[in-house]
Coordinates of C-alpha atoms and ligand atoms in Angstrom, one line a residue:
X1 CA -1.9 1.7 -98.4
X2 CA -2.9 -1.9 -100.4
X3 CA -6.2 -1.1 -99.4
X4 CA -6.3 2.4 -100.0
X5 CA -5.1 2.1 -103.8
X6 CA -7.4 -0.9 -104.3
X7 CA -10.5 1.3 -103.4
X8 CA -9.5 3.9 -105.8
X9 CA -9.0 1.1 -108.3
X10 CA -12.8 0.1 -107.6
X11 CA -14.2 4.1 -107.7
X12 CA -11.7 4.3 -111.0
X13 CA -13.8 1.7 -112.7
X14 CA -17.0 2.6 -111.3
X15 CA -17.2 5.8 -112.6
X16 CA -15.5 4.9 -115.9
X17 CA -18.4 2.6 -116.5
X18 CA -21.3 5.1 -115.2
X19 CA -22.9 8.0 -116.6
X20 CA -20.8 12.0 -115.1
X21 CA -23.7 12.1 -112.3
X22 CA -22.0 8.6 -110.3
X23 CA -18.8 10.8 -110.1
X24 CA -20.6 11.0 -106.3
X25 CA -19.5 8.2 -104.4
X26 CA -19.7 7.0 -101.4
X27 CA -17.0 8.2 -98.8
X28 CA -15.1 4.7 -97.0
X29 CA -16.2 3.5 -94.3
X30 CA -13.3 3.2 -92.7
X31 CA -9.6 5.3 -92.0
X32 CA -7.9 2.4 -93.2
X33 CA -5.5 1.6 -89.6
X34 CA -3.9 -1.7 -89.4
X35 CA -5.4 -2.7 -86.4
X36 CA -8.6 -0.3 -86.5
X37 CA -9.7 -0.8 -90.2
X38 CA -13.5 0.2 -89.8
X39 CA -12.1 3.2 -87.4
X40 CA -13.0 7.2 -88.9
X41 CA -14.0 7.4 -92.5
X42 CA -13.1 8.6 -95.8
X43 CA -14.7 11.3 -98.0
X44 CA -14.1 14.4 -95.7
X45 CA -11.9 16.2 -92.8
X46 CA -14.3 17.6 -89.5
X47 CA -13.3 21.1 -88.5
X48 CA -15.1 21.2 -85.6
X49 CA -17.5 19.5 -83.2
X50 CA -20.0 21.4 -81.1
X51 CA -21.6 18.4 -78.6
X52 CA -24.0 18.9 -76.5
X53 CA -24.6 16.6 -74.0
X54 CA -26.8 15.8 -71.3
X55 CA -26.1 13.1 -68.5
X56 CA -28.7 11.4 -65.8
X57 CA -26.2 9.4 -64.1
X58 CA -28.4 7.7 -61.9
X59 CA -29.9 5.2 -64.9
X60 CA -26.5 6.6 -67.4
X61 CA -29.0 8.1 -69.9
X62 CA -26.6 10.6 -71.9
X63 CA -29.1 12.4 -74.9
X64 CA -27.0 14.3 -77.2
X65 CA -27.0 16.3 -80.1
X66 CA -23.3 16.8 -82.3
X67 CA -23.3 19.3 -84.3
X68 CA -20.3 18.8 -87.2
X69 CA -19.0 21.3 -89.5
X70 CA -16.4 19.4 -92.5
X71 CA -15.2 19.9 -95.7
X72 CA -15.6 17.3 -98.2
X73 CA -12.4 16.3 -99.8
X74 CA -13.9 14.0 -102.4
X75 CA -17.5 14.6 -105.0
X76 CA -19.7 12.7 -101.7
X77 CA -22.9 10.6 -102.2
X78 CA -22.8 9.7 -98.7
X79 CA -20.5 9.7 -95.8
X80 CA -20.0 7.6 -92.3
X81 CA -19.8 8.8 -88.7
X82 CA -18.8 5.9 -86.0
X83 CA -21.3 5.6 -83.5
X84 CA -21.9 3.1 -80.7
X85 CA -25.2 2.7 -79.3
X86 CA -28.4 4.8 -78.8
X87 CA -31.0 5.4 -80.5
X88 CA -30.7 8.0 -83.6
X89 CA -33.2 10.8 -84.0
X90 CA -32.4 12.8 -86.3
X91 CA -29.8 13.5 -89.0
X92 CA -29.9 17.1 -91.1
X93 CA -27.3 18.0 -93.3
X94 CA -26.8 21.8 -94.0
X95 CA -30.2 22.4 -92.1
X96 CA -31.9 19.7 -94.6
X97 CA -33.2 16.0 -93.7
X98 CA -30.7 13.3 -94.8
X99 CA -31.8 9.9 -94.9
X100 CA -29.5 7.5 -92.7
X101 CA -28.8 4.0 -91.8
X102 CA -26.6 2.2 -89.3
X103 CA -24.5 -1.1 -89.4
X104 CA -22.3 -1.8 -86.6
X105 CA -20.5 1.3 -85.7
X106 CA -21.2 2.9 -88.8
X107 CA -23.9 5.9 -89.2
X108 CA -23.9 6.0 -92.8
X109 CA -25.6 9.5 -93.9
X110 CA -27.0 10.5 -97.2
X111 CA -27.9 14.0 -98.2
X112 CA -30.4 15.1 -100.3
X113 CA -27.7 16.1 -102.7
X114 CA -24.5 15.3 -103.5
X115 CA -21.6 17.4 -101.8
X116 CA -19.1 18.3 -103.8
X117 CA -15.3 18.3 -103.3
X118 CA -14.0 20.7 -101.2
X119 CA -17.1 21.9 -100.0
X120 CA -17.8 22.8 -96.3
X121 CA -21.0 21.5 -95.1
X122 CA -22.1 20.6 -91.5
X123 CA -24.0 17.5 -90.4
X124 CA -26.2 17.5 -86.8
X125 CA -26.8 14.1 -85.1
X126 CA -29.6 14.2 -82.4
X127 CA -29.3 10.7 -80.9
X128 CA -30.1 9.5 -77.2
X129 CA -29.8 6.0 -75.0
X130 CA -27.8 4.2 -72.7
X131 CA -24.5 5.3 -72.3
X132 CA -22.0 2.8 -72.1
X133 CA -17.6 2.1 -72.8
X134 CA -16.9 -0.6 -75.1
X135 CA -14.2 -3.5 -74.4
X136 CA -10.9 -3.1 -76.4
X137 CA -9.0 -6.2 -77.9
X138 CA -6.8 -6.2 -74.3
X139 CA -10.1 -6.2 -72.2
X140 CA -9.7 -3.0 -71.0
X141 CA -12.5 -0.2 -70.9
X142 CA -12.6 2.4 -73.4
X143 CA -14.6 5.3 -73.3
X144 CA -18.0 6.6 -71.4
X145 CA -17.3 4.5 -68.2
X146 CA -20.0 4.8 -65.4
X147 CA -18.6 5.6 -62.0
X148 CA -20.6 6.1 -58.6
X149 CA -21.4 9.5 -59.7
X150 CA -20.7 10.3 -63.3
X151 CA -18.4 9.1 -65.6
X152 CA -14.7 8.1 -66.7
X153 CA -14.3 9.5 -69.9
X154 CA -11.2 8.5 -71.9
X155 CA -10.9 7.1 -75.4
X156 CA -7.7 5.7 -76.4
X157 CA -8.0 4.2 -79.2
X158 CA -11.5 3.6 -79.9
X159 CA -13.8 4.9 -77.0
X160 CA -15.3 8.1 -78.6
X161 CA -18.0 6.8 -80.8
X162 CA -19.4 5.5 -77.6
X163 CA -20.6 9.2 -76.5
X164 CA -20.5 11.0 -79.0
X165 CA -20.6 10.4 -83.5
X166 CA -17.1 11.1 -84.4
X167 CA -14.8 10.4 -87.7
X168 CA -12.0 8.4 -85.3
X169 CA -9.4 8.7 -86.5
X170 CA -6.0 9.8 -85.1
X171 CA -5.5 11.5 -88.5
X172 CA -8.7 14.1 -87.6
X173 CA -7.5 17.2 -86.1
X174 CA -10.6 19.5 -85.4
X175 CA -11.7 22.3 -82.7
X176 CA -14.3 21.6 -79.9
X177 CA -17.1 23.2 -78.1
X178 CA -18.8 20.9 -75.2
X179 CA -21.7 22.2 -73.6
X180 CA -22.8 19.1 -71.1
X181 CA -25.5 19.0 -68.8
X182 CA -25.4 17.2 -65.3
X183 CA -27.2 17.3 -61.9
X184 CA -26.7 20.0 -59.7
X185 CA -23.5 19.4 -57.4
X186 CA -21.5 17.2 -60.1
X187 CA -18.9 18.6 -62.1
X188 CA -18.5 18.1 -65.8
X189 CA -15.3 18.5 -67.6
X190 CA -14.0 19.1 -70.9
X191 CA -10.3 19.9 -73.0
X192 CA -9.8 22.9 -73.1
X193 CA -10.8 26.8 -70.9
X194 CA -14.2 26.8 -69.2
X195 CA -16.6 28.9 -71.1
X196 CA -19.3 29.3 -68.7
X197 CA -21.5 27.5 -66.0
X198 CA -24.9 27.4 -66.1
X199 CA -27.6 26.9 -63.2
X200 CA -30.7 25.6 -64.8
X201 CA -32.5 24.6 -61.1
X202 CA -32.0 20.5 -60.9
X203 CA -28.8 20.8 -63.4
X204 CA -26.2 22.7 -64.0
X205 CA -24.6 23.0 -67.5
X206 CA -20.5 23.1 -68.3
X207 CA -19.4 25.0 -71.1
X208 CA -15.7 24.3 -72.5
X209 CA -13.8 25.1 -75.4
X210 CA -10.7 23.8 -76.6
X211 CA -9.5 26.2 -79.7
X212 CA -6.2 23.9 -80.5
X213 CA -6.5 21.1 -83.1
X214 CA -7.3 17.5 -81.0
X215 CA -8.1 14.4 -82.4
X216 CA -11.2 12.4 -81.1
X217 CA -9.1 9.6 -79.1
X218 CA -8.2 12.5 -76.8
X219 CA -11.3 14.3 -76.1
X220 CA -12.8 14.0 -72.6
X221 CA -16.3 14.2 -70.9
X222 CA -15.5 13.1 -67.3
X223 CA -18.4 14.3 -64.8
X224 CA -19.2 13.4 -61.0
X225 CA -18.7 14.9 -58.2
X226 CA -15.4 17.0 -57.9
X227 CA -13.6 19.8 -56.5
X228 CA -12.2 21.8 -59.0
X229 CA -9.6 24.6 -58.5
X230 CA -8.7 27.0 -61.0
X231 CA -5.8 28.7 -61.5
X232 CA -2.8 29.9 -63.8
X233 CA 0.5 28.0 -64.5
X234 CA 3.2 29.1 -66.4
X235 CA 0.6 32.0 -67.9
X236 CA -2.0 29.0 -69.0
X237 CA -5.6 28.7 -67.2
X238 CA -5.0 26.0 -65.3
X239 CA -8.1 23.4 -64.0
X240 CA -7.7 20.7 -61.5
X241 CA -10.3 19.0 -60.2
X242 CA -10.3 16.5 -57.6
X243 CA -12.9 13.3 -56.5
X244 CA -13.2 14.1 -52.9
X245 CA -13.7 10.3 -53.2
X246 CA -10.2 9.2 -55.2
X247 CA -7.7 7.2 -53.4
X248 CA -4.4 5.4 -54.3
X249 CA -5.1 2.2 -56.0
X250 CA -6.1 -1.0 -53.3
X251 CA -7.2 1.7 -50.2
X252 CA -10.1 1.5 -48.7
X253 CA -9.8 5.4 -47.7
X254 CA -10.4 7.8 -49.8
X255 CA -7.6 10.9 -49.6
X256 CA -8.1 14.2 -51.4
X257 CA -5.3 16.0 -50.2
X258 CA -2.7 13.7 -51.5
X259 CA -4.3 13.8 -54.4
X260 CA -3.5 17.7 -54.3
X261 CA -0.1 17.8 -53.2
X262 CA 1.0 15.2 -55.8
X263 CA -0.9 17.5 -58.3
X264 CA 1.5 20.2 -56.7
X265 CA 4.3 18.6 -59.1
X266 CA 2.8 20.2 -62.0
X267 CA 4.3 23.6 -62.3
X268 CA 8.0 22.3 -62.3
X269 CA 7.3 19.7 -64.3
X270 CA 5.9 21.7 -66.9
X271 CA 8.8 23.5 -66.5
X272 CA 10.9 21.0 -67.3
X273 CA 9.5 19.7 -70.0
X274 CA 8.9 22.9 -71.6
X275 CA 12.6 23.3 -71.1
X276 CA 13.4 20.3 -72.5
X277 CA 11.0 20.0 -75.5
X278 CA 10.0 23.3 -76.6
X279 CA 6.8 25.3 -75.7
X280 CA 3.8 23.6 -74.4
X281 CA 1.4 22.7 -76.9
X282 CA -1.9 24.0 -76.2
X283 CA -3.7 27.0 -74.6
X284 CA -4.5 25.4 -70.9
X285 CA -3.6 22.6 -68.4
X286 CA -5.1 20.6 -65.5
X287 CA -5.8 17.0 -64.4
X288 CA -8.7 15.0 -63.6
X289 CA -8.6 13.0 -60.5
X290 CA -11.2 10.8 -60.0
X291 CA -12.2 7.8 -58.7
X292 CA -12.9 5.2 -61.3
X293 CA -12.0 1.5 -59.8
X294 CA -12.5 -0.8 -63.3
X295 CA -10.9 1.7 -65.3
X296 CA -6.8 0.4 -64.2
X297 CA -5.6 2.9 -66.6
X298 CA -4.5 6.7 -66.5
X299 CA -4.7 8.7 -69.9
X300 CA -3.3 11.8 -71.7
X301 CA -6.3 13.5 -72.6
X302 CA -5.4 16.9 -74.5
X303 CA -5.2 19.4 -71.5
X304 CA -6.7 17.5 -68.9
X305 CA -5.1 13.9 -68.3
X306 CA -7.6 11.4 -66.7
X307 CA -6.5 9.9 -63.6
X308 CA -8.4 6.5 -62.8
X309 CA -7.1 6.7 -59.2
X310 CA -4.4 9.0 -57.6
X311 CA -1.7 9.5 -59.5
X312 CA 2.0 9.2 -58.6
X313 CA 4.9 11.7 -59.5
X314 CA 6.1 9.7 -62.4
X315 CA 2.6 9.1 -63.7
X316 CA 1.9 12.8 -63.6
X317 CA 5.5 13.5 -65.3
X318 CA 4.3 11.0 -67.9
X319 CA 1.0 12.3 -68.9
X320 CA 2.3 15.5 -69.0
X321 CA 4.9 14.7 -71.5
X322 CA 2.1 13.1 -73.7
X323 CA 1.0 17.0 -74.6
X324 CA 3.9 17.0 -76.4
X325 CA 4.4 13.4 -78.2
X326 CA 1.0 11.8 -78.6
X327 CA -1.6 15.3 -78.2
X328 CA 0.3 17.4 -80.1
X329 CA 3.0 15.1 -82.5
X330 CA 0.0 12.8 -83.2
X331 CA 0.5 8.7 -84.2
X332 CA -0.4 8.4 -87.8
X333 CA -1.0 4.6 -87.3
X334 CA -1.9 2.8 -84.3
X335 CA 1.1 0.1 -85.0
X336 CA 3.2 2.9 -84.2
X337 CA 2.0 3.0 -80.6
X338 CA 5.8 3.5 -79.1
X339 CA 5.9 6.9 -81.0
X340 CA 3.8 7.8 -77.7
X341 CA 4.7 5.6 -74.8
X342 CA 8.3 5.4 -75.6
X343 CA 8.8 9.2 -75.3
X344 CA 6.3 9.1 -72.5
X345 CA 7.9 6.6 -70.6
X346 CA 11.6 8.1 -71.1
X347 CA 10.2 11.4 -69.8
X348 CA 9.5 10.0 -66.7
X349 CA 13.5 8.6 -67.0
X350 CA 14.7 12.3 -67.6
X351 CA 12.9 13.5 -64.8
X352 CA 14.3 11.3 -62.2
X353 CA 17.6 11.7 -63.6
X354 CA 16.6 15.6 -63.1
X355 CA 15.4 14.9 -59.7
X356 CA 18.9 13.0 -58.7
X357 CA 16.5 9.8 -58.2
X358 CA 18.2 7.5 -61.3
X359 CA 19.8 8.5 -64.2
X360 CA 18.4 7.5 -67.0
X361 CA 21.0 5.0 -68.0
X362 CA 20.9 3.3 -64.8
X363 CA 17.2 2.9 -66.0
X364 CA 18.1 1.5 -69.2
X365 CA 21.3 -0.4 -67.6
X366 CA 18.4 -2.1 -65.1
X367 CA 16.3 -3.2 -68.0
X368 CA 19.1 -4.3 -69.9
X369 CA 19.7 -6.7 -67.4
X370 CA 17.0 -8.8 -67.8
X371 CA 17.5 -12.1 -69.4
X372 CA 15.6 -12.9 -72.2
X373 CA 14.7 -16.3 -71.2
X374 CA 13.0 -15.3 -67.7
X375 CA 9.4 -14.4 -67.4
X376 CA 10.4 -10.5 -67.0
X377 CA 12.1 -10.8 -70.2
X378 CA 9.8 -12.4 -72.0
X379 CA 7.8 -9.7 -71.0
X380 CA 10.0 -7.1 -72.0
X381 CA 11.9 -8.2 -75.1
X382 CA 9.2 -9.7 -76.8
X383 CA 7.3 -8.4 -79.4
X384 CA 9.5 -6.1 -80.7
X385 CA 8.2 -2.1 -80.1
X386 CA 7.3 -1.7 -83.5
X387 CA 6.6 -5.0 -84.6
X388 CA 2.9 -5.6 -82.7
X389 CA 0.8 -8.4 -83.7
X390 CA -2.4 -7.4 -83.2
X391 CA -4.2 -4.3 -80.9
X392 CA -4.2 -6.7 -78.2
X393 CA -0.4 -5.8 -77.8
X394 CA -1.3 -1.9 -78.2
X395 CA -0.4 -1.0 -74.2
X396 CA 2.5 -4.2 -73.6
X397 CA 5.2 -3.5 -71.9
X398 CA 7.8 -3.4 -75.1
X399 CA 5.4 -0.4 -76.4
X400 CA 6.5 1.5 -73.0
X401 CA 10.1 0.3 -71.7
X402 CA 11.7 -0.5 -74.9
X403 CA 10.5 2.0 -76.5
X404 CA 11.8 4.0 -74.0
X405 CA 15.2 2.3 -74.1
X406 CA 15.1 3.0 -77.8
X407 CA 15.6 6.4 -77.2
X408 CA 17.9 6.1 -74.2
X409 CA 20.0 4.1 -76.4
X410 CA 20.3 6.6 -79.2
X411 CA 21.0 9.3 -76.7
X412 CA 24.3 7.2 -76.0
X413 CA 25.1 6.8 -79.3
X414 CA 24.6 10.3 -80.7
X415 CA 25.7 12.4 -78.1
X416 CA 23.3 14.7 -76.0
X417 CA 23.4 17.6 -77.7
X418 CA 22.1 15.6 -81.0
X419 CA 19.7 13.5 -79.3
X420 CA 18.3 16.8 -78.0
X421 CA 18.1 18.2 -81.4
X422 CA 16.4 15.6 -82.6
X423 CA 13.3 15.3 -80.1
X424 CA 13.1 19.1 -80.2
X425 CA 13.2 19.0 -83.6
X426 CA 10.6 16.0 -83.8
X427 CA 8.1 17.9 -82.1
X428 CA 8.6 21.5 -83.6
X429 CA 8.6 20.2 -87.1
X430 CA 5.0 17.6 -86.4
X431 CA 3.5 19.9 -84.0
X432 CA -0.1 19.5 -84.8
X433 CA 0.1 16.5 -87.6
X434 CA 0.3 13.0 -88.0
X435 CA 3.9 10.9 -88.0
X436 CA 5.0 7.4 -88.2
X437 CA 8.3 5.6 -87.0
X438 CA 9.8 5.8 -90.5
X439 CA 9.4 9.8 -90.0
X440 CA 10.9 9.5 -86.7
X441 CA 13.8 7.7 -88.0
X442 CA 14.5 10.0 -91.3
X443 CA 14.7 13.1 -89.0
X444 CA 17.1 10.8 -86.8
X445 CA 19.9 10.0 -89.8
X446 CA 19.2 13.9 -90.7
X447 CA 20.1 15.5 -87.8
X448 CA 23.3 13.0 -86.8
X449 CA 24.2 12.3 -90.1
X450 CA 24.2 8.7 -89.6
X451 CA 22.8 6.0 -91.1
X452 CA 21.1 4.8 -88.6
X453 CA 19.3 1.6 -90.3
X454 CA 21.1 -0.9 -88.3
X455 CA 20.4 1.0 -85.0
X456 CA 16.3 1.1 -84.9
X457 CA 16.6 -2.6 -86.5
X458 CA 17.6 -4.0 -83.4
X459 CA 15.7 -2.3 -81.0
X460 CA 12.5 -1.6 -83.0
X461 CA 11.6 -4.1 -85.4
X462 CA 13.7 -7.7 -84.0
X463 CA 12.2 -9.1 -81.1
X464 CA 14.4 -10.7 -78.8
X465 CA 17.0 -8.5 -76.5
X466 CA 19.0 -6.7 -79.0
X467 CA 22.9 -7.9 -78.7
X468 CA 24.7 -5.4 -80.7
X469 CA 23.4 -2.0 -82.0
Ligands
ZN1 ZN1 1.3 6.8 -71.8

């Protein structure tokens, strides 16, 4: 917000010292995140990306060519796209040549004339190269990850300008039409319904389409070799698709069919949650479970989670749960992290507690035990949830278990019928938009009437095993 008001400071006096035709100015370069400054852009809102993209995974040459229709939301001289790698082509805007430049992950583009406020306009990137994920400030892989035979594809927080040009930022909600290109005999997958399949001889290309609003940290490209089975849950098209290669995590063998009967979950567990939370979110379903061995992480991409390896029941129960708080009640800021992986990871509390495994309070009562001063609990108690240093601390265990214990502990001190109020309310008042933790705890005090300052205190912002709450 500093930042944000100092750059409109800067354009103030700019155009107060420039002749009316500088009232065009550049959009920022960056969405202004805490721990993601340079991540998305200013100057406009995407409606839609149409990517095509087409994959050789035998020397991970991916050529593409986005296609981006936006509105501007300020008078734009030029505007940014992040972007990763390759080699840029081409850039047209409205149909017209626009001159460009790059600088780190920044495709800065400059049509031939200004665009004014609130105008729609769409920009087409033709760009081509080595595909490749970047590392993220915990070391871990982020976004087009080679596998044996195709790619991991998952992007949290900062893996889609890697494949494709994107304005990331979690506060982007647009539409998306993939149409991806692999050898014949791979599979490539998308958010979304399958459009169509087409046989072009040596390739075969995937058409999906995913018509609800998504943000680019949860788009997904994954291709290889898989079987996919479709069907219908719960009246939703419904697309798994297996590795015939995936295993559980440190096996040598590979094991499809336990990959499909843990995927068997999926019906009641929908259930459940839709029970629990309100409708599901978006307009189809299905998992991805490949084989990826460097990836060690699982993620919630919108409709079709990415499963590094095979999943278990309580992973599957927790990515599912993501639709609802992370895909569909969207982070505003990445410091605000718990917003996802605490409701996430209390999901998968609920659902044992549903399943007559462990109530949830024995959960939190388990936790609770751990003493501060032992390695567990430094692990657990320290940083506080809300209260990260850096993005390094993005995916630590606070982020998951005490976040989750947050809300375990206000279920106890509510009552269950508010607490339910208030997470059904939390995701049918922010279904498609952006919310922080201070939203989170307005609706909170609202719907118990208390004041509940003292309360998310201790177990958000103090690091250190809250005592008293
Ligand atoms: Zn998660």
């Amino acid at each position: 917000m500093v930042l944000r008001s100092l750059c409109a400071a800067l354009v103030l006096l700019v155009v107060s010292a420039a002749p009316a035709a500088a009232a065009f100015t550049p959009g920022a370069t960056g969405a202004g995140d805490p721990f993601f400054p340079q991540a998305g852009n200013g100057g406009y809102e995407v409606r839609h990306y149409s990517l095509k993209l087409d994959y050789e995974p035998q020397n991970e040459q991916l050529d593409g060519t986005a296609e981006i229709s936006a509105r501007a939301t300020q008078d734009l001289s030029s505007f940014n796209l992040d972007l990763v790698g390759f080699k840029v082509g081409s850039v047209t805007v409205d149909g017209s040549a626009a001159s460009f430049s790059r600088k780190g992950q920044e495709l800065t583009i400059t049509p031939s004339e200004g665009l004014r406020r609130n105008r729609d306009f769409s920009v087409t990137v033709v760009y081509a190269g080595h595909a490749n994920y970047i590392l993220d400030p915990d070391k871990s892989k982020d976004g087009w990850i080679p596998t044996d035979d195709g790619a991991f594809v998952v992007n949290e927080p900062q893996g889609s300008p890697t494949w494709f040009p994107a304005n990331d930022t979690p506060k982007d909600f647009a539409t998306y039409d993939f149409a991806i290109t692999v050898p014949e005999g791979r599979t490539a997958l998308a958010n979304g319904v399958l459009v169509s399949k087409t046989d072009n001889g040596d390739t075969t290309t995937w058409r999906w389409r995913e018509d609800s609003p998504m943000v680019t940290y949860l788009t997904t490209a994954t291709n290889g070799v898989f079987d996919l089975r479709e069907g219908t849950i719960a009246g939703l098209p419904e697309y798994n698709a297996v590795d015939p290669n995936t295993r559980l995590f440190g096996q040598k063998s590979p094991n499809p069919d336990l990959a499909w009967s843990r995927l068997a979950v999926q019906p009641e567990a929908l259930e459940f949650l839709i029970n629990l939370y309100g409708p599901y979110p978006f307009d189809s379903i299905g998992a991805i479970v490949d084989y990826a061995p460097n990836v060690f992480y699982s993620l919630e991409s919108q409709s079709k989670p990415n499963y590094w390896v095979i999943p278990s029941e309580d992973t599957i129960v927790h990515e599912l749960a993501h639709m609802w708080f992370g895909d569909a009640v969207v982070l505003e800021r990445w410091p605000d992290m718990w917003l996802n992986e605490g409701f996430a990871t209390w999901s998968e509390w609920i659902w044992n507690e549903h399943k007559g495994v462990k109530s949830a309070a024995q959960q939190f009562d388990d936790l609770y035990d751990t003493p501060e001063d032992s390695a567990d609990g430094q692990d657990l108690w320290f940083p506080a949830p809300n209260e990260l240093a850096d993005a390094s601390e993005l995916f630590h265990t606070p982020v998951y278990d005490r976040g989750a214990m947050t809300l375990q502990a206000l279920r106890e001190k509510v009552g269950e019928d508010t607490f339910l109020t208030i997470v059904r309310s939390w995701y049918a008042e922010n279904r498609h938009s952006n919310v922080t933790t201070a939203d989170f705890i307005a609706l909170a005090e609202r719907v118990s009437g208390e004041d509940l300052g003292d309360f998310f205190q201790a177990w958000l912002f103090e690091e250190g095993k809250p005592e008293s709450w």
